[in-house]
CSV table of C-alpha atoms in Angstrom, one decimal:
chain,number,residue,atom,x,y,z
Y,1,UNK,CA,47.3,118.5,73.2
Y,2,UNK,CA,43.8,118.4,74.4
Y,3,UNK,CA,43.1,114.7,72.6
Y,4,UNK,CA,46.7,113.4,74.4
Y,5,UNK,CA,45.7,114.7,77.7
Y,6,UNK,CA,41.9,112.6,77.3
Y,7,UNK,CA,44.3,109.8,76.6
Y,8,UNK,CA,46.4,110.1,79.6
Y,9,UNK,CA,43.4,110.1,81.4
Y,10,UNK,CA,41.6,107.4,80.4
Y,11,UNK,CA,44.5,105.6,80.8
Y,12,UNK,CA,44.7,107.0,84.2
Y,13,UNK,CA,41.1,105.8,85.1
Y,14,UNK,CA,42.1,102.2,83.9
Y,15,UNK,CA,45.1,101.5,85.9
Y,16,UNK,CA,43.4,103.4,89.0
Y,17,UNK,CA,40.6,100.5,88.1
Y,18,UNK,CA,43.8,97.7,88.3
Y,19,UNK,CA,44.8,99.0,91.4
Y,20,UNK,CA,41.6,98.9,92.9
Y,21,UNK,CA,41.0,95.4,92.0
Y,22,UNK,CA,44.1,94.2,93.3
Y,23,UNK,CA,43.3,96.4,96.7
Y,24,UNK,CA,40.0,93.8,96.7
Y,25,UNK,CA,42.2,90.8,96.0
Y,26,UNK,CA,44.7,91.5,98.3
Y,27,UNK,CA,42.0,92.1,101.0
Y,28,UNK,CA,41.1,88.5,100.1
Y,29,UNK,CA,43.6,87.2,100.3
Y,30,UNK,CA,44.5,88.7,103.7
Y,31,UNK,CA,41.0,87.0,105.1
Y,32,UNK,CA,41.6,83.6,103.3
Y,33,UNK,CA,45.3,83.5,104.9
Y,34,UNK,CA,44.1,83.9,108.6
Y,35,UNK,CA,41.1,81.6,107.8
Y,36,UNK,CA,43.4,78.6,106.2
Y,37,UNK,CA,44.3,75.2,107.9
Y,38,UNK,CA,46.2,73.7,105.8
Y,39,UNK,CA,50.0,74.2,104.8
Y,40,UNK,CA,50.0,73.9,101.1
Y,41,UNK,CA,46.6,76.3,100.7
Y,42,UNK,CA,48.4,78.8,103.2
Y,43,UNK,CA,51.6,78.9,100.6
Y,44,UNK,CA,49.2,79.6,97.9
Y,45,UNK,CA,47.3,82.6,99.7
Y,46,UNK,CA,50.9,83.7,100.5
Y,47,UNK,CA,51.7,83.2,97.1
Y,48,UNK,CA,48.4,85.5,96.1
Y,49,UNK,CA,49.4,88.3,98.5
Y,50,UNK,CA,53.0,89.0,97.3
Y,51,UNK,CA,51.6,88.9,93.8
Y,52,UNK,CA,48.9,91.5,94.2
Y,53,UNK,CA,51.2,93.8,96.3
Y,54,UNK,CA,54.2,93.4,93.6
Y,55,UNK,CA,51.3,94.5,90.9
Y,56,UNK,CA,49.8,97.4,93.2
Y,57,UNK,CA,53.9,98.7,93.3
Y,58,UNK,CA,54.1,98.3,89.5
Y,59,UNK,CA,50.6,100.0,88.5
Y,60,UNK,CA,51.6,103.0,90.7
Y,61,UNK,CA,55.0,102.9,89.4
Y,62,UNK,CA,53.4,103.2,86.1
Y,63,UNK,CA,50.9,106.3,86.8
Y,64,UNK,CA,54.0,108.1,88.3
Y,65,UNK,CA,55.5,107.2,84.8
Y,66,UNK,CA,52.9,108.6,82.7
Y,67,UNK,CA,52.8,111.8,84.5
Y,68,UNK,CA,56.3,112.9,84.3
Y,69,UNK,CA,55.6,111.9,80.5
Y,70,UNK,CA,52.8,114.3,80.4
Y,71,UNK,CA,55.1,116.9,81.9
Y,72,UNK,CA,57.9,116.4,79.6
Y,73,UNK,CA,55.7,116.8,77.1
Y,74,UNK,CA,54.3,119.9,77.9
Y,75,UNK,CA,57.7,121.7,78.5
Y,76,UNK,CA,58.9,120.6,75.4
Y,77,UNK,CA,55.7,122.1,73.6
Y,78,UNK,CA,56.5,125.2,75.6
Y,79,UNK,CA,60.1,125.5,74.2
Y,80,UNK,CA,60.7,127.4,71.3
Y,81,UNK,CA,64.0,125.7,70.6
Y,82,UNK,CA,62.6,122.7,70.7
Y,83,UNK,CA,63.6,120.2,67.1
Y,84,UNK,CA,61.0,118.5,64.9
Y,85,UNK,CA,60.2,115.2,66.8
Y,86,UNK,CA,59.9,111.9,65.3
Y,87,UNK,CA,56.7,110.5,65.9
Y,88,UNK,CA,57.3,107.0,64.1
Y,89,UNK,CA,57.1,104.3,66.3
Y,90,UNK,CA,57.8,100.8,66.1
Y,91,UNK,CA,54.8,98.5,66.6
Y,92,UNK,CA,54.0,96.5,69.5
Y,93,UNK,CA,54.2,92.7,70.0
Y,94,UNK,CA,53.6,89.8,72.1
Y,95,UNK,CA,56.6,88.3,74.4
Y,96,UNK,CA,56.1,84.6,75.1
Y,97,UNK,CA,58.3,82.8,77.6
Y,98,UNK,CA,58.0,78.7,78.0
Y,99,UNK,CA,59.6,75.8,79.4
Y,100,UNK,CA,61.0,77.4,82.5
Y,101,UNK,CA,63.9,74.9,83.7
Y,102,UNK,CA,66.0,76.0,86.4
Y,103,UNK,CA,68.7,72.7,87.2
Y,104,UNK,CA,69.2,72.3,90.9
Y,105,UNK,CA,72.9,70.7,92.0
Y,106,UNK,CA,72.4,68.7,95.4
Y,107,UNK,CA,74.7,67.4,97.3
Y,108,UNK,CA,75.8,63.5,96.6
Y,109,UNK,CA,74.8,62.8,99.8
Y,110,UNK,CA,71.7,64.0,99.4
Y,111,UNK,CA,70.2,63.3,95.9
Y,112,UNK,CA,72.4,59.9,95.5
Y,113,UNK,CA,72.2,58.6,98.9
Y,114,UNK,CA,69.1,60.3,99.8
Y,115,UNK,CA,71.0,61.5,103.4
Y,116,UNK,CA,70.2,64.4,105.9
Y,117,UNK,CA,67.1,66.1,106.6
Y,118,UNK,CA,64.7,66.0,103.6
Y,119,UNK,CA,64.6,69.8,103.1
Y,120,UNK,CA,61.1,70.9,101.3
Y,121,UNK,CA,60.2,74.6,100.1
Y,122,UNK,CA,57.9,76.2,98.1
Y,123,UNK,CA,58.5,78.2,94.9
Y,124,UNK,CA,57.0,80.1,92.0
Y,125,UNK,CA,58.1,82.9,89.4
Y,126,UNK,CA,56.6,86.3,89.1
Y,127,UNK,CA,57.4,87.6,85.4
Y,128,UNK,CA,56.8,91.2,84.8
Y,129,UNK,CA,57.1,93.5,81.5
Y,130,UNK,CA,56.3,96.8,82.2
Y,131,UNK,CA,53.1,96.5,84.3
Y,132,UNK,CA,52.2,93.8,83.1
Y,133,UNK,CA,52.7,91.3,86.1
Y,134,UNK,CA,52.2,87.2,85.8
Y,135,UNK,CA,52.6,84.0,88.3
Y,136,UNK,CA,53.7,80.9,87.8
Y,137,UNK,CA,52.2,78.0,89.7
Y,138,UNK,CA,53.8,76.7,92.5
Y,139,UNK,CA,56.2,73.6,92.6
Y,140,UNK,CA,57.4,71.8,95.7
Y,141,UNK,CA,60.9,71.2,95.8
Y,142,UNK,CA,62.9,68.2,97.8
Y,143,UNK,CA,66.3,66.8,96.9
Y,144,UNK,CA,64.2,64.1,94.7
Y,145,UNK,CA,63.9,66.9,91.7
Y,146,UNK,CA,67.4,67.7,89.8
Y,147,UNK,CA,65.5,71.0,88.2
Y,148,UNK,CA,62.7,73.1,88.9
Y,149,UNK,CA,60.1,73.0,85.8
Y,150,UNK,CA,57.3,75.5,85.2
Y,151,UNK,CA,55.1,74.2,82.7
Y,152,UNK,CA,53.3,78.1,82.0
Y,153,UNK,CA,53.1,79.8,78.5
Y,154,UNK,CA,53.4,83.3,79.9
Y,155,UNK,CA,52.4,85.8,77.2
Y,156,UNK,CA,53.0,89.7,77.5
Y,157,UNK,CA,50.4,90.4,74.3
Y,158,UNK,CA,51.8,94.7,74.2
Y,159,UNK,CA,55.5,94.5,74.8
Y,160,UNK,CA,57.7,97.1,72.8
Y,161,UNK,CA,60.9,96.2,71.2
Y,162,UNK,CA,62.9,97.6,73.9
Y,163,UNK,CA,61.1,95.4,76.7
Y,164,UNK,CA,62.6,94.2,80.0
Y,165,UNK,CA,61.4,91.1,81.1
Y,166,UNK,CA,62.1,90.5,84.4
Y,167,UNK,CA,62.0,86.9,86.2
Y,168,UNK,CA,62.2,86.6,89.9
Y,169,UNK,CA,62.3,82.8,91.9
Y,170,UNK,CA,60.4,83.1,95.2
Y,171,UNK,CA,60.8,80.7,98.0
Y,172,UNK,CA,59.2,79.6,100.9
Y,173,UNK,CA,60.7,76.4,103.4
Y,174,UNK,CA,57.9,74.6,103.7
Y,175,UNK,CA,59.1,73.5,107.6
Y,176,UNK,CA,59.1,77.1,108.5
Y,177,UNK,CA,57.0,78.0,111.0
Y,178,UNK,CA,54.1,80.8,110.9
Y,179,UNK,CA,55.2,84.3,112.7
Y,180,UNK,CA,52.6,87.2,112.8
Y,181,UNK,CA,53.8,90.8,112.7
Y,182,UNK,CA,56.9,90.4,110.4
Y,183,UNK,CA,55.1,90.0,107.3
Y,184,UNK,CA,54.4,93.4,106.0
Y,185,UNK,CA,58.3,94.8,107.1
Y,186,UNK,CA,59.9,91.6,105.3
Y,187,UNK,CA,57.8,92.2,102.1
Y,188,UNK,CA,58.6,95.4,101.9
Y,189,UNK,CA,62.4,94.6,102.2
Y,190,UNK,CA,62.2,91.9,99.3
Y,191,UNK,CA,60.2,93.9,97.1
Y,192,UNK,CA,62.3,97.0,97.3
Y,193,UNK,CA,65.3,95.1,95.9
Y,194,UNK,CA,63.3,94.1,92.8
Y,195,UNK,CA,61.5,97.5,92.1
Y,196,UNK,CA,63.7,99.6,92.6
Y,197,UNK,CA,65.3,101.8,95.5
Y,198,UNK,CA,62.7,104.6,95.1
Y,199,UNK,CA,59.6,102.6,94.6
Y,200,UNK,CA,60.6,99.7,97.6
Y,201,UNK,CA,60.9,103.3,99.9
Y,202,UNK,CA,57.8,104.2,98.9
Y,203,UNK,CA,56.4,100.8,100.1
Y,204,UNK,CA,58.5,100.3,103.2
Y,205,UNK,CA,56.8,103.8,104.3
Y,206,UNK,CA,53.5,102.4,103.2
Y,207,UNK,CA,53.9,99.1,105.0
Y,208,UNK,CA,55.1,100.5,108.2
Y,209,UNK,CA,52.4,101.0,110.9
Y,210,UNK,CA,54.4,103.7,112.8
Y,211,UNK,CA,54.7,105.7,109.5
Y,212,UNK,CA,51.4,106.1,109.0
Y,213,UNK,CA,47.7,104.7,109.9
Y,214,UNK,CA,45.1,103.8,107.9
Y,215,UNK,CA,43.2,107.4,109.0
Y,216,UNK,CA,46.3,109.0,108.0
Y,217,UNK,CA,46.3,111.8,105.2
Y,218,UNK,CA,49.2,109.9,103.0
Y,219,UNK,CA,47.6,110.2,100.2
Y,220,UNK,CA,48.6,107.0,97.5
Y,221,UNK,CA,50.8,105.4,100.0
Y,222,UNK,CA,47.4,104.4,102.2
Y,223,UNK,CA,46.2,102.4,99.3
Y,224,UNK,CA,49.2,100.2,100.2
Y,225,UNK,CA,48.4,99.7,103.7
Y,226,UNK,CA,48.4,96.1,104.5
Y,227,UNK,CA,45.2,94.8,106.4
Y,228,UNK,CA,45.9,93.3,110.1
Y,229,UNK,CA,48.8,91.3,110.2
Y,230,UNK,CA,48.3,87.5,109.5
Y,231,UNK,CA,50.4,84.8,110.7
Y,232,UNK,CA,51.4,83.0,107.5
Y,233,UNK,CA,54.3,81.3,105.0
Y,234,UNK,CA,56.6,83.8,104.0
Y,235,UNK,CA,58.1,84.1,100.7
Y,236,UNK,CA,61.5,85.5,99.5
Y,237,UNK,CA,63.2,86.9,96.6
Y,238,UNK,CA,65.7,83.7,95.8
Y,239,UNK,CA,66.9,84.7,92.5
Y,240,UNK,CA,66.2,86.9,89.5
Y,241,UNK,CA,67.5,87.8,85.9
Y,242,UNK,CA,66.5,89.9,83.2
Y,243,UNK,CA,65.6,88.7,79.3
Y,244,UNK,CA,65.4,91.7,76.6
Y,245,UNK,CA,65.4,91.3,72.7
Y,246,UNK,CA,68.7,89.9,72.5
Y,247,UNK,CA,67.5,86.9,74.2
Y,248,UNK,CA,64.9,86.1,71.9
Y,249,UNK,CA,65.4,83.1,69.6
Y,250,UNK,CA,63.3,80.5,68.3
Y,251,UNK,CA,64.5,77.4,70.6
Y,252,UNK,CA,65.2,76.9,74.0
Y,253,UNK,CA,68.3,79.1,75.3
Y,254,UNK,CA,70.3,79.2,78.8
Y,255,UNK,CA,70.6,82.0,80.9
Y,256,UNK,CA,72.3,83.4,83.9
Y,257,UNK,CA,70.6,83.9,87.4
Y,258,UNK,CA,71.6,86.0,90.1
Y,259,UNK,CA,71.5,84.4,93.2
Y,260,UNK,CA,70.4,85.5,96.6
Y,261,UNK,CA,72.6,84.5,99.9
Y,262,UNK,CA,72.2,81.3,101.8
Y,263,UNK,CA,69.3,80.8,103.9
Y,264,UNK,CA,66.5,79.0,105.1
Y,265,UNK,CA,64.4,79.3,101.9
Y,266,UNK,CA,67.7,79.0,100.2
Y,267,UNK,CA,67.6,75.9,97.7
Y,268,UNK,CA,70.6,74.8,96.0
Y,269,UNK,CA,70.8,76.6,92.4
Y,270,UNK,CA,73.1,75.9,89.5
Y,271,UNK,CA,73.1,79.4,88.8
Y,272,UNK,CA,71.2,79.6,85.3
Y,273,UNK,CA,67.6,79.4,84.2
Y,274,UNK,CA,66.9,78.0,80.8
Y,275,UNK,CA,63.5,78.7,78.8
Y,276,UNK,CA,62.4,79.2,75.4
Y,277,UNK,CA,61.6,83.6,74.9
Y,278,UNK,CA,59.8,83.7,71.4
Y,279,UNK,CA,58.4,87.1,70.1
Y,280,UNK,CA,55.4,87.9,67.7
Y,281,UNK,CA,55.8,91.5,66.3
Y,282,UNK,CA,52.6,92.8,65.6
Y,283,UNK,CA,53.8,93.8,62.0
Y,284,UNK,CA,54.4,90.1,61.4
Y,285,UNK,CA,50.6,89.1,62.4
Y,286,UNK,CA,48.5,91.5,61.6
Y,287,UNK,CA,47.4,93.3,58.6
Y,288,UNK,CA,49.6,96.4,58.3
Y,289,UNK,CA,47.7,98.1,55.1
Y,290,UNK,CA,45.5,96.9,52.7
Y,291,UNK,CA,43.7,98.1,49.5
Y,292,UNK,CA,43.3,97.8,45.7
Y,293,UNK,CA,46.4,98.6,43.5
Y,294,UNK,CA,47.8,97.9,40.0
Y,295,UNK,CA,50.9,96.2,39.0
Y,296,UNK,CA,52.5,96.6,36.1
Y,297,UNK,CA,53.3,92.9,34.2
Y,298,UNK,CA,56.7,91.7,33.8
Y,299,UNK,CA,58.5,91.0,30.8
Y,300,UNK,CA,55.3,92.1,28.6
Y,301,UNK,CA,55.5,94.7,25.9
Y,302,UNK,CA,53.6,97.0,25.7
Y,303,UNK,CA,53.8,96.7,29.8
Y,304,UNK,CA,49.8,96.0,31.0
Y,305,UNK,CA,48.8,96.8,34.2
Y,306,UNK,CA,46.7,93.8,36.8
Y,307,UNK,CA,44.0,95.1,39.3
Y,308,UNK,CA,45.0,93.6,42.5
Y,309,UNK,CA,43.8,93.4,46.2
Y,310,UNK,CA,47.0,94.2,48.1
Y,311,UNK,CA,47.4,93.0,51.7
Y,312,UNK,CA,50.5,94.2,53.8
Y,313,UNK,CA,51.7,91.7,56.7
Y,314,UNK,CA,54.8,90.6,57.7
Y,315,UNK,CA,57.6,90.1,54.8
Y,316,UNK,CA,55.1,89.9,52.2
Y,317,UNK,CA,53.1,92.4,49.8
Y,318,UNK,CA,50.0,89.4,49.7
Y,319,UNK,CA,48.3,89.9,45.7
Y,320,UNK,CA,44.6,88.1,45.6
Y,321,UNK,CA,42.7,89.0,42.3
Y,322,UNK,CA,39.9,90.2,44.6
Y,323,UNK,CA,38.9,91.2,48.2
Y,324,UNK,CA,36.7,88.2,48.5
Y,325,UNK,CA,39.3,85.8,48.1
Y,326,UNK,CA,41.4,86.8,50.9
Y,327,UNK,CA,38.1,87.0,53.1
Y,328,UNK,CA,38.2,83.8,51.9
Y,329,UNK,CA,41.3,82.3,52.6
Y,330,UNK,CA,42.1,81.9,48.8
Y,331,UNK,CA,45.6,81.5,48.1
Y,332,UNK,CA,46.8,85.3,47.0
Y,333,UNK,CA,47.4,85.3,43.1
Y,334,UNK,CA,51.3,86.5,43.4
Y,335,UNK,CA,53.2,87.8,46.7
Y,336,UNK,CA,55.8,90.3,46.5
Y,337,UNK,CA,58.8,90.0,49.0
Y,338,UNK,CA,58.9,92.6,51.8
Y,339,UNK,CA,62.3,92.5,53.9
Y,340,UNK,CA,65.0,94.3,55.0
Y,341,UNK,CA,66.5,93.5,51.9
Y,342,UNK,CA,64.4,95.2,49.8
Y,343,UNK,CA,64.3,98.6,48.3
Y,344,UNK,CA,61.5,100.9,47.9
Y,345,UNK,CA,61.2,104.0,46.2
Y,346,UNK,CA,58.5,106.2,44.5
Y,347,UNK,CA,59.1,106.3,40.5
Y,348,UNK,CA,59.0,109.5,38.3
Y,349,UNK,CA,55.0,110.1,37.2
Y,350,UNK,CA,54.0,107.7,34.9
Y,351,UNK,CA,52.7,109.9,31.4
Y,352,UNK,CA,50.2,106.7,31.6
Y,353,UNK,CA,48.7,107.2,34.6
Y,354,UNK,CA,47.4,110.0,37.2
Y,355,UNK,CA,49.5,109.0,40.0
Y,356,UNK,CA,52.8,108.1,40.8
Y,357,UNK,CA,54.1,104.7,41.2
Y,358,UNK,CA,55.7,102.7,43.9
Y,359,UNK,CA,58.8,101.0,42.9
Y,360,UNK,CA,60.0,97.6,44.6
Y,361,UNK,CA,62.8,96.0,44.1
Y,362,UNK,CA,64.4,92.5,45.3
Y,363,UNK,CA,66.9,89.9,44.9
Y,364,UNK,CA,66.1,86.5,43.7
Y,365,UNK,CA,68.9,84.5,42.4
Y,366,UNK,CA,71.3,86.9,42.2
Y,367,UNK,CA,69.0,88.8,39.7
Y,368,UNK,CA,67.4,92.3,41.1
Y,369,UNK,CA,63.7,91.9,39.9
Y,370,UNK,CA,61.6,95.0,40.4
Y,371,UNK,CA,57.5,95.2,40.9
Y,372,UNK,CA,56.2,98.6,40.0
Y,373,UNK,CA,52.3,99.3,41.6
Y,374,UNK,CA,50.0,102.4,41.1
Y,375,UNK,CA,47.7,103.5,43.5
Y,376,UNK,CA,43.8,105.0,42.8
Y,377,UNK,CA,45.5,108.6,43.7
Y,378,UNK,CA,48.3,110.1,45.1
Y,379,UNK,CA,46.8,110.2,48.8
Y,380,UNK,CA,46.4,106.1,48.3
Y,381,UNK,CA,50.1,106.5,46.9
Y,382,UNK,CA,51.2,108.3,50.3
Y,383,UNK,CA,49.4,105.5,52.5
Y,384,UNK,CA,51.3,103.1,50.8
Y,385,UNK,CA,54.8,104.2,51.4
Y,386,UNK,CA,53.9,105.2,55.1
Y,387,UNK,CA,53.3,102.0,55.5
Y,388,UNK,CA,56.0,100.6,54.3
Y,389,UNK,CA,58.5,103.1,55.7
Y,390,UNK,CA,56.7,101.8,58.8
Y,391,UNK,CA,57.2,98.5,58.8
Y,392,UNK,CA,60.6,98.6,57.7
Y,393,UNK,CA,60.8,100.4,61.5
Y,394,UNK,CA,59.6,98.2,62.8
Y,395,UNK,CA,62.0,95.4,61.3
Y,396,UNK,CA,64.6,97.3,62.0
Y,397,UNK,CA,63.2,97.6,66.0
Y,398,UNK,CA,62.4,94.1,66.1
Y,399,UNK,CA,65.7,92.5,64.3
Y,400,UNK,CA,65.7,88.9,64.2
Y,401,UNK,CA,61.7,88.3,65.6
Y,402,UNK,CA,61.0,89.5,61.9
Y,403,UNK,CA,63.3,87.0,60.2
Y,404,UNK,CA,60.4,84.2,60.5
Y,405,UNK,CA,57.3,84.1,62.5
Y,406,UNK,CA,57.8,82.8,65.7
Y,407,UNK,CA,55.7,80.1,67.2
Y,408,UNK,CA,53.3,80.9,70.3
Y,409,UNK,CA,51.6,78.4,72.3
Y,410,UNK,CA,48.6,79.6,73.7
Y,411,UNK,CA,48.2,79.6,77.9
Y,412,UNK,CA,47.2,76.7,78.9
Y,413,UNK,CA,44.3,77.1,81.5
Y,414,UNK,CA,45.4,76.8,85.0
Y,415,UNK,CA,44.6,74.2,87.8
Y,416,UNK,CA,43.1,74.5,90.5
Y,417,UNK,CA,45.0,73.7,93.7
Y,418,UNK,CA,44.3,70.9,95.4
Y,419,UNK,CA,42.4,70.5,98.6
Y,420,UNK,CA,43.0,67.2,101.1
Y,421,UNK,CA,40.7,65.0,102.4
Y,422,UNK,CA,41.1,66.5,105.9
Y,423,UNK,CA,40.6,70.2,104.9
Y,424,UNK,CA,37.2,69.8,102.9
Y,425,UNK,CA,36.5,72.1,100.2
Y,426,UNK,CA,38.1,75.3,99.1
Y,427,UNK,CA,34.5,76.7,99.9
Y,428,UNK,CA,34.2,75.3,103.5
Y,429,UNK,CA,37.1,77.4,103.9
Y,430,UNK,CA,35.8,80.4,102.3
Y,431,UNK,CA,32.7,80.1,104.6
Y,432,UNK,CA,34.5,80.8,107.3
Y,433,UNK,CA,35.0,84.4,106.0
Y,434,UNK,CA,32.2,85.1,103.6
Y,435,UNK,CA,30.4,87.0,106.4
Y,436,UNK,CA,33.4,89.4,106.3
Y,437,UNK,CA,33.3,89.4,102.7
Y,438,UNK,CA,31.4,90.9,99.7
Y,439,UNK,CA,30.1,87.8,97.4
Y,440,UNK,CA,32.3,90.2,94.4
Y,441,UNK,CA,35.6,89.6,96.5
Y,442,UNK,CA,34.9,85.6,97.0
Y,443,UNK,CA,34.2,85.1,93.4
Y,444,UNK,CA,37.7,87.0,92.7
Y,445,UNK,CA,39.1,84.8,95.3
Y,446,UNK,CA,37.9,81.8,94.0
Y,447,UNK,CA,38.3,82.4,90.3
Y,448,UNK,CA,42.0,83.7,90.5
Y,449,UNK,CA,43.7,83.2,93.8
Y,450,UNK,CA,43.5,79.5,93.5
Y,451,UNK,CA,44.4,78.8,90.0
């Protein structure tokens, strides 16, 4: 109890440490909004400051979580009829989602015959797994585009089996303009309909000045305090879905959106969003077990035994005739087939030997074929099967992700916006501020707001 409570709080210290930052960012943000001149910069501060509020919501979301875990688990220590718990777990993975298309349908007037007002706005996804929270960049959209593309890799590298990824299209008209005051309350409103109804209270309290001040005794819901109102763009929540492990296959897939109401950020949607969801089970990349083991020859007589270096990961037991050669990348001598087809059992003691043996057994051709390996003792015996036992969990978790191993592009890096003649240099704009600012708060700024 004592070791899972020093967890809990470490991992209370870190988020407080993710909230904190995002506090700092947001503060930025605030200061590079009023201090901005040009339209397309403002969008991206915008942009910035409903991204750090929608991660503040979901790290404080997530401390709330662990603590009722913590209390749970208490009370269920404290019950005496409480049942043996399982405490097998299927491993984590990464979640990669690429390719974001979502096909616009204009008018024929309007994309064909290029009539009416040319109606511009602003958009970008936020994509959130938990608590983790990404951004996409942001795409201007006119009746000259038939489909909104986001060209991100957007990895989520600790997802669970049963993750949620949620994807949420913000827009922005682009004509609109600026209106002081409004910000905070309108915020609020749109991110209470993606978090959820208890946690968008929580932020409509914290976002209302007549609820409570920033010398107010409100304990967590201070934090969320915006800074003075700034007259700025204003985004809003145009459409969302959610992806789970269902929705993960190795090619690019079509999915439904739910659509907001007509408005003046409103831009005409087909009503899906298509994308390529890929999933990397960690039992599929990493090493899962390793260590030397026998295996008994097939088809010899008398049976001999080989001395083996035995490497668990993904659907294969990996056989090198010694450690050094997978250090170094040497092709393994034999590999033993490690699915949900097979069957593994521990054999009878073998008079031979001091331990007992590990039976596995697969199809190939129609003909069961069945590996037997010995361990150095019966502990090394027990390691063995726990691991397999695990990663047949986690197979069985993970479904189809552990058929093959799933491609993953890695992020590409992200550019930096781009500044017009007229407005100078991101950091003539900065300047305007840095008096206001700590030099740890402009290098945030500049490293991560506008890329």
């Amino acid at each position: 109890m004592a070791h899972n409570t020093h967890s809990y709080s470490v991992i209370d210290s870190d988020i407080q440490k993710k909230i904190d930052h995002e506090i700092r960012m947001r503060d930025g943000a605030c200061k590079l909004l009023a201090a901005c001149s040009q339209r397309d910069q403002a969008l991206e501060a915008a942009k910035s400051l409903l991204t750090c509020n929608t991660r503040i919501m979901a790290y404080m979301s997530e401390l709330q979580r662990m603590k009722e875990a913590q209390v749970m688990q208490r009370v269920a220590r404290r019950s005496s009829d409480a049942g043996p718990m399982d405490d097998r777990l299927p491993c984590k993975g990464k979640v990669a989602i690429s390719d974001l298309r979502i096909p616009l349908m204009w008018k024929d007037t309007e994309y064909f015959k290029n009539k009416g007002e040319l109606h511009r706005c602003a958009v970008f996804c936020l994509l959130q797994v938990g608590g983790e929270i990404h951004d996409t960049d942001m795409v201007m959209v006119d009746r000259t585009l038939t489909d909104i593309c986001f060209d991100n890799t957007i990895v989520f590298s600790e997802a669970s089996p049963g993750f949620e990824l949620r994807v949420e299209l913000y827009s922005c008209c682009s004509e609109e303009d600026y209106s002081a005051g409004s910000a905070p309350r309108k915020l609020a409103s749109k991110l209470s309909s993606s978090l959820g109804r208890s946690a968008g209270k929580k932020l409509r309290v914290a976002m209302d000045p007549g609820a409570c001040s920033p010398t107010s005794n409100a304990g967590a819901a201070t934090l969320l305090l915006p800074g003075p109102a700034v007259a700025g763009p204003k985004y809003h929540l145009l459409a969302h879905t959610s992806l789970s492990l269902s929705h993960v296959q190795d090619s690019f897939r079509t999915h439904d959106l739910s659509i907001s109401e007509e408005c003046s950020y409103w831009v005409p949607l087909y009503g899906s969003v298509c994308c390529r969801l890929a999933a990397q089970p960690h039992c599929m990349t990493q090493q899962m077990m390793s260590g030397c083991l026998k295996v008994k020859q097939l088809g010899g007589d008398p049976p001999s035994w080989t001395n083996v270096y035995g490497v668990l990961k993904g659907t294969n037991l990996f056989c090198y005739h010694r450690q050094e050669d997978m250090e170094a990348n040497v092709e393994p001598a034999f590999t033993i087939a490690i699915n949900k087809e097979t069957r593994i059992r521990a054999s009878e003691k073998d008079p031979h030997s001091k331990a007992q043996s590990i039976c596995i057994s697969n199809q190939y051709g129609g003909e069961e074929v069945t590996h037997t390996l010995s361990a150095d003792s019966r502990e090394e015996t027990h390691r063995w099967m726990e691991a397999f036992w695990q990663q047949f969990c986690d197979m069985s978790q993970w479904k189809q992700c552990c058929d093959d191993l799933m491609k993953i592009e890695l992020p590409s890096p992200r550019k930096p916006a781009l500044v017009t003649s007229k407005q100078g240099s991101l950091y003539h704009e900065i300047g305007k501020t840095a008096t206001q600012m700590d030099s740890e708060t402009v290098y945030y700024i500049v490293q991560n707001t506008f890329i």
